[in-house]
Every structure is written in C-alpha cells, then in structure tokens.
Coordinates of C-alpha atoms and ligand atoms in Angstrom, one line a residue:
M1069 CA 0.0 0.0 0.0
E1070 CA 1.6 3.2 -1.2
R1071 CA 0.1 6.2 0.5
A1072 CA -0.5 9.3 -1.5
F1073 CA -2.3 12.6 -0.9
W1074 CA -4.4 12.3 -4.0
K1075 CA -5.6 8.9 -3.0
E1076 CA -6.8 10.2 0.4
A1077 CA -8.3 13.4 -0.9
V1078 CA -11.9 14.3 -1.7
V1079 CA -12.3 16.6 -4.7
Y1080 CA -15.0 19.1 -5.2
Q1081 CA -15.8 20.4 -8.7
I1082 CA -16.8 24.0 -9.3
Y1083 CA -18.5 25.0 -12.5
P1084 CA -17.7 28.7 -12.1
R1085 CA -20.5 30.1 -14.3
S1086 CA -23.1 28.6 -12.0
F1087 CA -21.4 28.7 -8.6
M1088 CA -21.7 32.2 -7.2
D1089 CA -22.1 35.7 -8.9
S1090 CA -20.5 38.5 -7.0
N1091 CA -21.4 41.5 -9.1
G1092 CA -25.0 41.0 -10.3
D1093 CA -24.4 40.3 -14.0
G1094 CA -26.0 36.9 -13.6
I1095 CA -22.7 35.0 -14.2
G1096 CA -20.8 33.2 -11.5
D1097 CA -17.3 34.5 -11.1
L1098 CA -14.0 34.2 -9.1
R1099 CA -15.0 36.7 -6.4
G1100 CA -18.1 34.6 -6.0
I1101 CA -15.9 31.6 -5.4
I1102 CA -13.8 33.5 -2.9
S1103 CA -16.9 34.4 -0.9
K1104 CA -17.8 30.7 -0.6
L1105 CA -14.4 29.3 0.5
D1106 CA -15.5 29.0 4.1
Y1107 CA -18.4 26.9 3.0
L1108 CA -16.0 24.5 1.2
Q1109 CA -13.8 24.4 4.2
E1110 CA -16.7 23.5 6.4
L1111 CA -17.6 20.7 4.1
G1112 CA -14.1 19.5 4.5
V1113 CA -13.0 18.9 0.9
D1114 CA -9.3 18.8 0.1
V1115 CA -9.1 19.8 -3.5
V1116 CA -11.1 22.0 -5.9
W1117 CA -11.3 21.1 -9.5
L1118 CA -12.2 24.3 -11.3
S1119 CA -13.8 24.0 -14.7
P1120 CA -12.1 26.4 -17.2
V1121 CA -11.7 30.0 -16.2
Y1122 CA -9.4 31.0 -19.1
Q1123 CA -10.3 33.6 -21.8
S1124 CA -13.0 32.2 -24.0
P1125 CA -15.8 33.3 -26.3
N1126 CA -18.0 30.7 -24.5
D1127 CA -19.3 28.7 -27.3
D1128 CA -18.9 25.7 -24.9
N1129 CA -18.8 27.6 -21.6
G1130 CA -15.0 28.0 -21.4
Y1131 CA -14.1 24.6 -22.9
D1132 CA -13.2 26.7 -26.0
I1133 CA -10.2 28.6 -24.9
S1134 CA -8.9 31.7 -26.8
D1135 CA -6.1 32.6 -24.5
Y1136 CA -4.6 30.1 -22.0
Y1137 CA -2.7 32.8 -20.2
N1138 CA -5.6 35.1 -19.2
I1139 CA -8.7 34.9 -17.1
M1140 CA -12.1 35.2 -18.8
N1141 CA -13.4 38.8 -18.5
E1142 CA -16.7 37.7 -17.1
F1143 CA -15.0 35.7 -14.3
G1144 CA -12.7 38.4 -13.2
T1145 CA -9.0 39.2 -13.3
M1146 CA -5.7 37.5 -12.7
A1147 CA -5.5 39.3 -9.4
D1148 CA -8.9 37.8 -8.4
W1149 CA -7.6 34.4 -9.4
E1150 CA -4.4 34.8 -7.3
E1151 CA -6.5 35.9 -4.3
M1152 CA -8.8 32.8 -4.8
L1153 CA -5.8 30.5 -4.9
E1154 CA -4.3 32.1 -1.8
G1155 CA -7.6 31.8 0.0
M1156 CA -7.8 28.1 -0.9
H1157 CA -4.3 27.4 0.2
R1158 CA -4.8 29.3 3.5
R1159 CA -7.7 26.9 4.2
G1160 CA -5.6 23.8 3.2
I1161 CA -7.5 23.3 -0.1
K1162 CA -5.6 22.6 -3.2
L1163 CA -6.5 23.7 -6.7
M1164 CA -6.7 21.6 -9.8
M1165 CA -7.2 23.6 -13.0
D1166 CA -9.0 22.3 -16.0
L1167 CA -6.6 21.7 -18.9
V1168 CA -8.3 21.8 -22.3
V1169 CA -5.7 20.9 -24.9
N1170 CA -7.4 18.6 -27.4
H1171 CA -8.7 21.7 -29.0
T1172 CA -8.7 25.5 -28.6
S1173 CA -11.3 28.1 -29.6
D1174 CA -11.2 29.2 -33.3
E1175 CA -10.6 32.6 -31.8
H1176 CA -7.2 31.5 -30.3
A1177 CA -4.3 33.4 -31.9
W1178 CA -2.8 30.1 -33.0
F1179 CA -5.9 29.3 -35.0
V1180 CA -6.2 32.8 -36.4
E1181 CA -2.7 32.4 -37.7
S1182 CA -3.2 28.8 -38.8
R1183 CA -6.2 29.5 -41.0
S1184 CA -4.6 32.5 -42.6
S1185 CA -2.6 30.5 -45.2
K1186 CA -1.1 27.1 -45.9
E1187 CA 2.4 28.5 -45.4
N1188 CA 1.8 30.0 -42.0
P1189 CA 4.1 28.6 -39.3
Y1190 CA 1.1 27.8 -37.2
R1191 CA -0.7 25.9 -40.0
D1192 CA 0.5 22.6 -38.4
Y1193 CA -0.8 23.4 -35.0
Y1194 CA -4.2 22.2 -36.2
I1195 CA -5.5 19.3 -38.4
W1196 CA -6.1 20.6 -42.0
R1197 CA -7.0 18.4 -45.0
P1198 CA -8.3 19.0 -48.5
G1199 CA -11.8 17.8 -49.2
K1200 CA -12.6 14.7 -51.2
E1201 CA -12.6 15.0 -55.0
D1202 CA -16.4 15.7 -55.0
G1203 CA -15.8 18.4 -52.4
R1204 CA -17.1 16.4 -49.4
P1205 CA -15.2 16.4 -46.1
P1206 CA -11.9 14.5 -45.8
N1207 CA -13.6 11.6 -43.9
N1208 CA -17.0 10.7 -42.5
W1209 CA -16.4 11.4 -38.8
G1210 CA -19.2 12.9 -36.8
S1211 CA -18.8 15.5 -34.1
F1212 CA -19.8 14.9 -30.5
F1213 CA -22.0 18.0 -30.9
S1214 CA -24.0 16.7 -34.0
G1215 CA -23.1 17.1 -37.6
P1216 CA -19.8 16.4 -39.3
A1217 CA -16.4 16.8 -37.5
W1218 CA -15.0 18.9 -40.4
K1219 CA -15.6 22.5 -41.4
K1220 CA -14.5 24.0 -44.6
D1221 CA -12.5 27.2 -44.3
E1222 CA -12.7 29.5 -47.3
A1223 CA -9.3 31.2 -46.7
A1224 CA -7.2 28.3 -48.1
G1225 CA -10.0 26.0 -49.2
E1226 CA -9.3 23.2 -46.8
Y1227 CA -11.2 21.6 -44.0
Y1228 CA -10.2 21.6 -40.3
L1229 CA -11.1 18.9 -37.8
H1230 CA -13.3 19.7 -34.8
L1231 CA -14.4 16.7 -32.8
F1232 CA -16.6 19.1 -30.7
S1233 CA -18.2 22.4 -32.0
T1234 CA -17.1 24.2 -35.1
K1235 CA -15.6 26.7 -32.8
Q1236 CA -13.3 24.1 -31.1
P1237 CA -10.7 23.1 -33.7
D1238 CA -8.6 20.1 -32.7
L1239 CA -4.9 20.7 -32.1
N1240 CA -2.3 18.6 -33.9
W1241 CA -0.3 16.8 -31.2
D1242 CA 1.9 15.1 -33.8
N1243 CA 3.6 18.5 -34.1
P1244 CA 6.4 18.8 -31.5
K1245 CA 6.2 22.6 -31.5
L1246 CA 2.6 22.4 -30.5
R1247 CA 3.5 20.0 -27.7
T1248 CA 6.2 22.3 -26.4
S1249 CA 3.8 25.3 -26.5
I1250 CA 1.4 23.3 -24.3
Y1251 CA 4.1 22.2 -21.8
D1252 CA 5.2 25.8 -21.5
M1253 CA 1.7 26.9 -20.7
M1254 CA 1.3 24.2 -18.1
K1255 CA 4.5 25.3 -16.4
F1256 CA 3.2 28.9 -16.3
W1257 CA 0.3 27.8 -14.2
L1258 CA 2.2 25.4 -12.1
D1259 CA 4.7 28.1 -11.3
K1260 CA 1.8 30.3 -10.2
G1261 CA 1.0 27.6 -7.7
V1262 CA -1.7 25.3 -9.0
D1263 CA -1.7 21.9 -7.6
G1264 CA -2.8 19.8 -10.5
F1265 CA -4.8 19.4 -13.7
R1266 CA -8.0 17.7 -14.8
M1267 CA -7.3 17.0 -18.4
D1268 CA -10.2 17.4 -20.8
V1269 CA -10.8 14.5 -23.3
I1270 CA -7.1 13.9 -23.1
N1271 CA -7.3 10.4 -24.6
L1272 CA -8.5 11.9 -27.9
I1273 CA -5.2 13.8 -28.7
S1274 CA -3.6 11.3 -31.0
K1275 CA -5.4 10.5 -34.2
V1276 CA -4.6 7.5 -36.4
E1277 CA -2.4 8.4 -39.4
G1278 CA -4.4 9.0 -42.6
L1279 CA -7.6 9.8 -40.7
P1280 CA -9.5 6.8 -42.1
D1281 CA -13.3 6.8 -42.4
G1282 CA -15.2 5.6 -39.4
T1283 CA -17.6 2.7 -39.3
G1284 CA -21.3 3.1 -40.1
E1285 CA -23.7 3.2 -43.0
G1286 CA -25.1 6.7 -43.2
E1287 CA -23.5 10.0 -44.0
L1288 CA -21.7 10.2 -40.7
G1289 CA -19.6 7.3 -39.4
D1290 CA -18.2 6.6 -35.9
G1291 CA -14.6 7.7 -36.1
S1292 CA -13.9 7.0 -32.4
P1293 CA -11.7 3.9 -33.1
H1294 CA -9.4 6.3 -34.9
Y1295 CA -9.0 8.9 -32.2
M1296 CA -9.9 7.3 -28.8
N1297 CA -6.7 6.0 -27.1
G1298 CA -4.9 6.7 -30.4
P1299 CA -1.5 5.4 -31.5
H1300 CA 0.8 8.0 -29.7
V1301 CA -1.3 9.0 -26.7
H1302 CA 0.8 7.1 -24.2
E1303 CA 4.0 8.4 -25.7
Y1304 CA 2.7 12.0 -25.5
L1305 CA 1.4 11.7 -21.9
H1306 CA 4.7 10.1 -20.8
E1307 CA 6.5 13.0 -22.5
M1308 CA 4.2 15.5 -20.7
N1309 CA 5.0 13.7 -17.5
Q1310 CA 8.8 13.9 -18.0
E1311 CA 8.8 17.5 -19.3
V1312 CA 6.3 19.0 -16.8
L1313 CA 4.4 16.9 -14.3
S1314 CA 7.3 15.1 -12.7
K1315 CA 9.0 18.4 -11.9
Y1316 CA 6.2 19.4 -9.6
D1317 CA 4.1 17.9 -6.8
V1318 CA 0.9 17.5 -8.7
M1319 CA -2.4 15.7 -8.9
T1320 CA -3.7 14.6 -12.3
V1321 CA -6.8 13.1 -13.7
G1322 CA -7.5 12.5 -17.4
E1323 CA -11.1 12.6 -18.7
M1324 CA -11.3 9.7 -21.1
P1325 CA -14.4 8.8 -23.1
G1326 CA -14.1 5.2 -24.3
V1327 CA -11.3 4.2 -22.0
T1328 CA -11.1 0.5 -21.2
I1329 CA -9.7 -1.1 -18.1
E1330 CA -6.7 -2.3 -20.0
E1331 CA -6.0 1.2 -21.2
A1332 CA -6.8 2.8 -17.8
V1333 CA -4.2 0.6 -16.2
K1334 CA -1.6 1.8 -18.7
Y1335 CA -2.6 5.5 -18.2
T1336 CA -2.4 5.2 -14.4
D1337 CA 0.1 2.6 -13.5
A1338 CA 2.7 4.6 -11.5
A1339 CA 5.6 2.8 -13.1
R1340 CA 4.7 4.1 -16.6
E1341 CA 4.8 7.7 -15.5
E1342 CA 1.7 9.1 -17.2
L1343 CA -1.3 10.2 -15.1
Q1344 CA -2.6 9.3 -11.7
M1345 CA -6.3 8.7 -12.4
V1346 CA -8.8 8.7 -15.3
F1347 CA -12.5 9.4 -15.5
Q1348 CA -14.0 6.4 -17.3
F1349 CA -17.5 6.6 -18.8
E1350 CA -18.8 3.1 -18.8
H1351 CA -21.2 3.6 -15.9
M1352 CA -22.5 6.8 -17.6
H1353 CA -23.7 4.6 -20.5
V1354 CA -25.7 2.3 -18.3
D1355 CA -28.9 4.1 -19.4
A1356 CA -28.1 4.8 -23.0
G1357 CA -29.4 3.0 -26.0
E1358 CA -27.6 1.9 -29.1
Q1359 CA -28.0 5.3 -30.7
G1360 CA -26.1 6.9 -27.8
K1361 CA -26.9 8.9 -24.7
W1362 CA -30.1 10.6 -26.1
E1363 CA -31.8 7.3 -26.6
L1364 CA -33.2 6.5 -23.2
A1365 CA -32.8 2.9 -21.9
P1366 CA -33.6 1.9 -18.3
W1367 CA -30.7 1.1 -16.1
T1368 CA -30.7 -1.7 -13.6
L1369 CA -28.6 -2.2 -10.5
H1370 CA -27.3 -5.4 -12.1
K1371 CA -25.8 -3.4 -15.0
L1372 CA -24.5 -0.5 -12.8
R1373 CA -22.9 -2.9 -10.3
D1374 CA -21.3 -5.1 -12.9
I1375 CA -19.6 -2.0 -14.4
L1376 CA -18.5 -0.5 -11.1
H1377 CA -17.4 -3.9 -9.8
K1378 CA -15.3 -4.6 -13.0
W1379 CA -13.5 -1.3 -12.5
Q1380 CA -12.9 -1.9 -8.8
M1381 CA -11.3 -5.2 -9.6
G1382 CA -9.5 -4.0 -12.7
L1383 CA -7.7 -1.2 -10.8
Q1384 CA -7.4 -2.9 -7.4
H1385 CA -3.6 -3.4 -7.6
H1386 CA -2.4 -1.3 -10.5
G1387 CA -3.7 2.2 -11.2
W1388 CA -6.4 4.0 -9.2
N1389 CA -10.1 4.8 -9.7
S1390 CA -11.7 8.1 -9.7
L1391 CA -15.3 7.9 -8.4
Y1392 CA -18.1 10.0 -9.7
L1393 CA -21.8 9.8 -10.5
N1394 CA -22.2 13.3 -11.9
N1395 CA -20.4 16.4 -13.1
H1396 CA -21.1 19.4 -15.4
D1397 CA -21.7 17.1 -18.4
Q1398 CA -24.1 14.7 -16.7
P1399 CA -27.6 14.8 -15.2
R1400 CA -27.9 15.0 -11.4
M1401 CA -27.2 11.7 -9.7
V1402 CA -30.1 11.8 -7.3
S1403 CA -32.5 12.1 -10.2
R1404 CA -30.7 9.5 -12.3
F1405 CA -29.8 6.8 -9.8
G1406 CA -31.8 7.7 -6.8
N1407 CA -35.2 9.1 -6.2
D1408 CA -35.7 12.9 -6.4
G1409 CA -39.2 12.8 -4.9
E1410 CA -40.1 11.1 -1.7
Y1411 CA -36.7 9.6 -1.0
R1412 CA -34.5 12.5 -2.2
V1413 CA -32.6 12.9 1.0
Q1414 CA -32.2 9.2 1.7
S1415 CA -31.2 8.3 -1.8
A1416 CA -28.7 11.2 -2.1
K1417 CA -27.1 9.9 1.1
M1418 CA -27.1 6.3 -0.1
L1419 CA -25.3 7.3 -3.3
A1420 CA -22.8 9.5 -1.3
T1421 CA -22.1 6.4 0.7
L1422 CA -21.3 4.5 -2.4
L1423 CA -18.9 7.2 -3.7
H1424 CA -17.0 7.4 -0.4
T1425 CA -16.7 3.7 0.3
L1426 CA -15.7 2.3 -3.1
K1427 CA -11.9 2.2 -3.6
G1428 CA -10.7 5.3 -5.4
T1429 CA -10.8 9.1 -5.1
P1430 CA -14.3 10.6 -4.7
Y1431 CA -15.3 13.6 -6.9
I1432 CA -18.3 15.7 -5.7
Y1433 CA -20.0 18.0 -8.2
Q1434 CA -21.3 21.4 -6.8
G1435 CA -24.8 21.0 -5.4
E1436 CA -24.5 17.2 -5.1
E1437 CA -23.9 17.8 -1.4
L1438 CA -27.3 19.4 -1.2
G1439 CA -29.1 16.7 -3.1
M1440 CA -29.8 19.1 -6.0
T1441 CA -32.0 17.6 -8.8
N1442 CA -32.5 17.7 -12.5
V1443 CA -34.7 20.4 -14.0
K1444 CA -37.5 20.5 -16.6
F1445 CA -37.6 23.8 -18.5
G1446 CA -40.8 24.3 -20.3
S1447 CA -39.3 25.4 -23.6
I1448 CA -36.1 24.8 -25.5
E1449 CA -35.4 28.5 -25.4
E1450 CA -34.5 28.2 -21.7
Y1451 CA -31.7 25.7 -22.5
K1452 CA -28.2 27.0 -23.1
D1453 CA -25.9 24.1 -23.7
I1454 CA -24.5 23.8 -27.2
E1455 CA -24.6 20.0 -27.1
T1456 CA -28.3 20.0 -26.3
L1457 CA -29.2 22.8 -28.7
N1458 CA -27.3 21.3 -31.6
M1459 CA -28.9 17.9 -31.0
Y1460 CA -32.4 19.5 -30.8
K1461 CA -31.9 21.4 -34.0
D1462 CA -30.4 18.4 -35.8
R1463 CA -33.2 16.1 -34.8
M1464 CA -36.0 18.6 -35.5
D1465 CA -34.7 19.8 -38.9
R1466 CA -32.8 17.0 -40.3
L1467 CA -34.4 13.9 -38.8
G1468 CA -37.9 15.4 -38.4
G1469 CA -37.9 14.4 -34.7
D1470 CA -40.8 14.1 -32.3
Q1471 CA -40.5 17.2 -30.2
K1472 CA -42.0 15.6 -27.1
E1473 CA -39.6 12.7 -27.2
I1474 CA -36.6 15.0 -27.7
M1475 CA -37.6 17.1 -24.7
E1476 CA -37.9 13.9 -22.6
S1477 CA -34.3 12.9 -23.4
I1478 CA -33.2 16.5 -22.6
Y1479 CA -34.9 16.2 -19.3
A1480 CA -33.2 13.0 -18.5
K1481 CA -29.7 13.6 -20.0
G1482 CA -29.2 17.2 -20.9
R1483 CA -26.0 18.8 -19.5
D1484 CA -28.0 21.9 -18.3
N1485 CA -29.4 19.7 -15.5
A1486 CA -26.1 20.1 -13.8
R1487 CA -25.6 23.7 -14.8
T1488 CA -28.6 25.5 -13.1
P1489 CA -27.1 27.8 -10.5
M1490 CA -26.1 26.7 -7.0
Q1491 CA -29.0 27.1 -4.6
W1492 CA -27.5 29.1 -1.7
N1493 CA -30.7 30.1 0.1
D1494 CA -34.4 30.5 -0.4
G1495 CA -34.2 34.2 -1.3
P1496 CA -34.5 35.8 -4.8
Q1497 CA -32.6 33.8 -7.4
A1498 CA -31.6 31.3 -4.7
G1499 CA -29.0 33.7 -3.5
F1500 CA -26.9 33.0 -6.6
T1501 CA -27.1 36.5 -8.1
S1502 CA -28.7 39.9 -7.4
G1503 CA -29.4 40.2 -11.2
T1504 CA -30.8 37.9 -13.8
P1505 CA -29.1 34.5 -13.9
W1506 CA -27.6 33.4 -17.3
I1507 CA -29.7 30.2 -16.9
S1508 CA -32.8 29.7 -14.9
I1509 CA -32.8 28.6 -11.3
N1510 CA -34.3 25.2 -10.5
P1511 CA -37.7 26.1 -9.0
N1512 CA -37.1 23.7 -6.0
Y1513 CA -34.6 26.1 -4.4
K1514 CA -37.0 27.1 -1.7
E1515 CA -36.8 23.6 -0.3
I1516 CA -33.3 22.6 -1.5
N1517 CA -30.6 25.1 -0.6
A1518 CA -27.3 25.5 1.3
A1519 CA -28.6 27.7 4.1
Q1520 CA -31.2 25.1 5.0
A1521 CA -28.8 22.3 4.7
V1522 CA -26.1 23.8 6.8
Q1523 CA -28.4 24.4 9.7
D1524 CA -30.1 21.0 9.5
P1525 CA -28.0 18.3 11.1
D1526 CA -29.9 15.6 9.2
S1527 CA -29.2 17.2 5.8
V1528 CA -27.4 15.7 2.8
F1529 CA -24.7 18.3 3.4
H1530 CA -23.9 17.1 7.0
Y1531 CA -23.9 13.5 5.8
Y1532 CA -21.2 14.4 3.2
K1533 CA -19.3 16.2 5.9
Q1534 CA -19.3 13.1 8.1
L1535 CA -18.2 10.8 5.2
I1536 CA -15.4 13.1 4.3
A1537 CA -14.2 13.3 7.9
L1538 CA -14.5 9.5 8.3
R1539 CA -12.1 9.0 5.3
K1540 CA -9.5 11.1 7.2
Q1541 CA -9.8 8.8 10.2
H1542 CA -10.0 5.4 8.6
L1543 CA -7.4 4.3 6.1
V1544 CA -9.5 1.3 5.3
M1545 CA -11.9 3.6 3.4
V1546 CA -9.0 4.6 1.1
Y1547 CA -6.7 1.6 0.9
G1548 CA -8.8 -1.4 1.9
D1549 CA -9.2 -4.1 -0.6
Y1550 CA -12.7 -4.3 -2.2
E1551 CA -14.7 -7.5 -2.3
L1552 CA -18.2 -8.0 -3.7
L1553 CA -20.9 -9.8 -1.9
L1554 CA -24.4 -10.8 -3.1
P1555 CA -23.4 -10.4 -6.8
D1556 CA -26.9 -11.2 -8.0
H1557 CA -29.1 -9.2 -5.6
E1558 CA -31.7 -7.3 -7.5
F1559 CA -31.7 -4.2 -5.2
I1560 CA -28.7 -4.4 -2.8
Y1561 CA -25.1 -3.6 -3.6
A1562 CA -23.0 -5.1 -0.9
Y1563 CA -19.2 -5.3 -0.5
T1564 CA -16.5 -5.3 2.0
R1565 CA -13.3 -3.2 2.4
T1566 CA -10.4 -4.8 4.2
L1567 CA -7.1 -3.4 5.5
D1568 CA -5.0 -5.6 7.8
Q1569 CA -7.3 -6.5 10.7
E1570 CA -9.9 -3.9 9.9
Q1571 CA -12.9 -5.0 7.8
W1572 CA -16.0 -2.9 6.9
L1573 CA -19.2 -4.1 5.4
I1574 CA -21.2 -1.7 3.1
T1575 CA -24.8 -2.5 2.2
L1576 CA -26.8 -0.2 -0.1
N1577 CA -30.4 -0.5 -1.1
F1578 CA -31.0 0.9 -4.5
S1579 CA -34.8 0.6 -4.4
G1580 CA -37.7 2.6 -2.9
A1581 CA -39.0 -0.6 -1.1
P1582 CA -37.5 -2.5 1.8
A1583 CA -35.1 -5.1 0.6
F1584 CA -34.3 -8.5 2.1
L1585 CA -30.7 -8.9 3.2
E1586 CA -29.1 -12.2 3.9
L1587 CA -25.3 -12.4 3.8
P1588 CA -23.1 -15.3 3.3
E1589 CA -21.0 -16.6 6.2
P1590 CA -18.9 -15.5 7.9
Y1591 CA -20.5 -12.1 7.4
E1592 CA -24.0 -13.2 8.4
S1593 CA -22.9 -14.2 12.0
A1594 CA -20.2 -11.6 12.4
H1595 CA -20.6 -8.9 15.0
K1596 CA -21.5 -5.6 13.3
E1597 CA -20.8 -2.2 14.7
R1598 CA -22.5 0.6 12.8
V1599 CA -20.0 3.3 11.6
I1600 CA -22.4 5.5 9.5
G1601 CA -25.8 5.2 7.8
N1602 CA -28.6 7.3 6.4
Y1603 CA -31.3 6.2 8.8
S1604 CA -31.3 6.2 12.6
E1605 CA -29.7 3.2 14.3
A1606 CA -33.0 2.5 16.1
G1607 CA -35.1 0.5 13.8
M1608 CA -32.1 -1.0 12.1
E1609 CA -33.2 -4.6 11.1
P1610 CA -30.6 -7.2 10.5
H1611 CA -32.5 -8.7 7.6
F1612 CA -34.0 -5.7 5.9
L1613 CA -32.7 -2.5 4.4
R1614 CA -35.2 0.3 4.5
P1615 CA -35.9 2.3 1.2
Y1616 CA -32.6 3.5 -0.1
E1617 CA -30.9 2.6 3.2
A1618 CA -27.1 2.7 3.3
R1619 CA -25.3 1.1 6.2
V1620 CA -21.6 0.9 6.9
C1621 CA -20.5 -1.5 9.7
R1622 CA -17.3 -2.6 11.2
L1623 CA -17.1 -6.4 11.3
S1624 CA -15.6 -8.5 14.1
K1625 CA -15.9 -12.1 15.2
Ligands
GLC2889 C1 -15.3 17.5 -22.0 C2 -15.9 18.5 -21.1 C3 -17.1 19.0 -21.8 C4 -16.8 19.7 -23.1 C5 -15.9 18.8 -23.9 C6 -15.2 19.5 -25.0 O1 -16.1 16.4 -22.2 O2 -16.1 18.0 -19.9 O3 -17.9 20.0 -21.0 O4 -17.9 20.1 -23.8 O5 -14.9 18.1 -23.2 O6 -14.2 20.3 -24.4
CA2890 CA1 -20.5 37.9 -12.2

C-alpha cells in the first residue's frame, strides 16, 4: 500500500459560471468563489477542480479557450484568481485547474494564424486536410456535438477537424512545436502555484495516421476507433509527465471517453509515469441505447454494479479509480440513480455512501452535497448548452424528430441539468445573483438550498461532511481491498473493504422498497458495529434494508 495525498483526498468540482455571482451580472465568477471558500472548508474537501476560467468566447462555456494565459473577463482578473488561490491554500485546499488541450477556440491566436494560409508557421498546429474530390469532407467522422467533424474554411480552401463544436478546432499533437507550447503553458500555471490538472478529453489527442473513415452506413460514421486511445497517446502523456508533471508535486486526472480497463491501467500505473487517475465513462452509458446517450434505456442495479465492480477489480492493484456519479456534463445523480421525490434525501445519502466507500478518489460536483436535482424547463429557449441545442436542431430539422420525445431525453440527459445555479438560500434567485441568472434557477430552491442544509443536522450536506471526515480517520476507506458480496441481488449492492485487521461491510439498497438482506457466512454471523448510515440506528433490522438505506458497519468475530 503506497500512501499518497491524492488517493486520500476528496475533490469538489466547481463550474464557475453557475457557482456564485459577486457583481450581479448573472454569471458566476471568481470573487463569488472567494466568498464561498468558508463553505467548502466547512464541508471538508481537500481539492477543488475548477472548470475552465481562461479567456473564452464561451461557445462551450469555457471549454473553447482563446487565451490560456488570461482569465475570462466575465469571471474576473488574474489578481482575483491569485486571491482565490491564496484563499484556498490558506484553508488547506488545493486547486486543480481544467486543462483543455485537445482543442482551442477558433478565436485563439494560433488558429487565427493557422487558418490565414497554408504557409503560415502555425498551420500545423491544427489538423487541416483537403476535401474529397467531390468536395465532401476528408472523412465521415461525426462530431460529438452533432453534424460532421469537419468544417471548410474558405481562406485556403481546406477543412479543419473539430471533434466538438465548429468553434473548437482540434490541435495537432503530432507537431512537436505544439506540444512544447502546451508544456510551457502548463509550467506557467504550475509556477503560479496550481496543484494539478484535470485534463479534458485527453485520450483523444492522438489520431490514427491517414484519418480513415469511421464505421457506419449513413452520411456520418463513428470515427472514435481512430482517435480514442490513439497510437501515440501514451507516448505524449509520458513526455508531458517527463517534461512537466514530474517536476512538480501535482495531482492529475484525465477525462477519457471510451477508455477500457486495460487502457486505464496503462494510463495510471505509476511505473509508466503518465497520469494518476482517469475518468472512465462506462457507468455513464448504463442508461443509454444503441443510438447513444439521447436514446433512453432503463438502467438496472445489475448493469450498474457489474460495471463498477469490474472497474474496482481492474484497478485494485495497478492504477487507481476516480469515483463520480455526476459532473457538469451529466444529469444530477439523485434524479438518475436515486429518487428525487419522496426519498430524495435518503437516496442522495445512499449514493454518497457508495462514492465514499468504493476504492478510489471521490469527486463531488457542486450542489450534489445538497441533493440538487434535474430540472425540466418548459421550452427549448431556456436551454443554453451547445450539445443540447445542436442535438435538438439536428433532430428537429434533419431527422424530423418528435418534439416531445426529444424534450424527454433532454430532461433525462441534458447537461444543463447540472448547470442550473447553486442554490444558496431561499431568497431571490436562490442567493446566486442579485441580477438575472444566465440560466434559470431550478424552482425547487425554496426547499433545497445550502442555508437550509447547513443548519439541519440531518441534511445531505452534513452526511457528506461526516463521510469526508471519516475518510480522514480510517485508512480502510481509502486503501482497503474491495470484495463484492451478493453479486446477483436485485436491489442491494453489498461489499467489504479490508485493510489488515480492519474490515468494513457496506450494504446499499437501490430501491424505494424495503429489501431483504441475507449475507453469506462468515458475514452473516459476524458482530456488526455501525459506523455510519442514512437512517437512525434505532429501527435497524438485521435482515432488511429500508428504502434507499445505506449502512456501513465494522465487522468483528
Ligand atoms: C469535455 C468537457 C465538456 C466539453 C468537452 C469539449 O467532455 O467535460 O464539458 O464540452 O470536453 O471540451
Ligand atoms: Ca458575475
């Protein structure tokens, strides 16, 4: 067992646009974050992962960066950023910045140069290709945000690749000059004192040579086999590690759509010197159909547990898991995997128990600690997310979609579910802004808000606080081996964590009805001392879990 800060830490993600607005323009900002640092300290988190705050035209809310060296005007100034960092460090909180280097904004100076002519020295910073003979794009890849992944640029008559929006051209990592420019920029921030990076879609940076067509019949194919975990990605990450990361004491996590366990072990095995953790997506596909995330398919505990279990075993001895059930790209976990009605509080706590007792580093997304829920806006005009809006338009215009069905999938999966403003109190605009928020507030803020949660000892907030504090006291929660029990139970996820003489049993009911619990020996007869749970100890039945009950017990003979 090799101890490390980043394994013992709990991370809290801030999506700055929706966290706290300090100046009434309706947009969250750095001074807003500064004003809430005491709140984060009270919760007890060790690290903040801050979604991008760099200069950006906000086609994709900061994930389209036009200047890596400056702060977005709407968010504040470099002086504000420095004050924020200092305020975090003073409270013992580290800062992980978002590093978005698969692509930039099309307004970045490199791209402005690059598109100006084929001879420009920056031409090779991006991926340019001539069209096919009949004028169609160079290949059939589709973009993550609907439509083709290529856009024709009239200046030199070639296409550029954009796996995301047309305003997010992909960088060419095969160009060593580009790589050096990225490493220099990373050093700039590390020298300013940041403690780590969350790397945006970092397993997409290496594309297969020749950019072959993807699979699929229609106009657009699936190009992902040609850019997910591509041919040189490990080489580039190892180089980044040698050139930059290894020279600082940093925490790293790579966001990796389509990463497999085998690949994740390679990315995170310490001996290979690449990254510390990855965000895998398999469990986020548990309720997606064959057509992808917008096609709704019911999830079952069987499917979810099989995936989580596989990852627990796969990274048990090499590599390390990151644990998350939601973030700024995903719907709210309590609405998706729990019950956001009658059992909202219990199910939010049950899911929190899962996140803090599996083996890995937990990531909390802002508002999760309040049990914030999904939202249903009445009309498409209220939605702001480019992924959602492009999908809506594409399905309505091109595919002649069923409006009601599309709205249902937006309600279930749209990224704006996570992006409604933090609900600080039951006052106007939930205390988020004194002006008009950039996106509507979830109407349930009168009931669900931080002011209420902080003063209520039974709130989801206080339960998170206890879980975070427990992790600090009991190494078994961090380093204990994981072992699955009851692999076929329809409603209960049960497992143990074991470190030397210490053994804990975790039992979680994923249903809104009582669930029968019978453990195999020796667990059934073992003495059980309750460590934490989401119901009172009185009324705890050995053979039943109450609706969404979570129970953590220390076992002894
Ligand atoms: C990542 C981000 C997402 C963004 C995309 C393109 O998936 O988390 O918000 O839209 O990359 O940068
Ligand atoms: Ca503001």
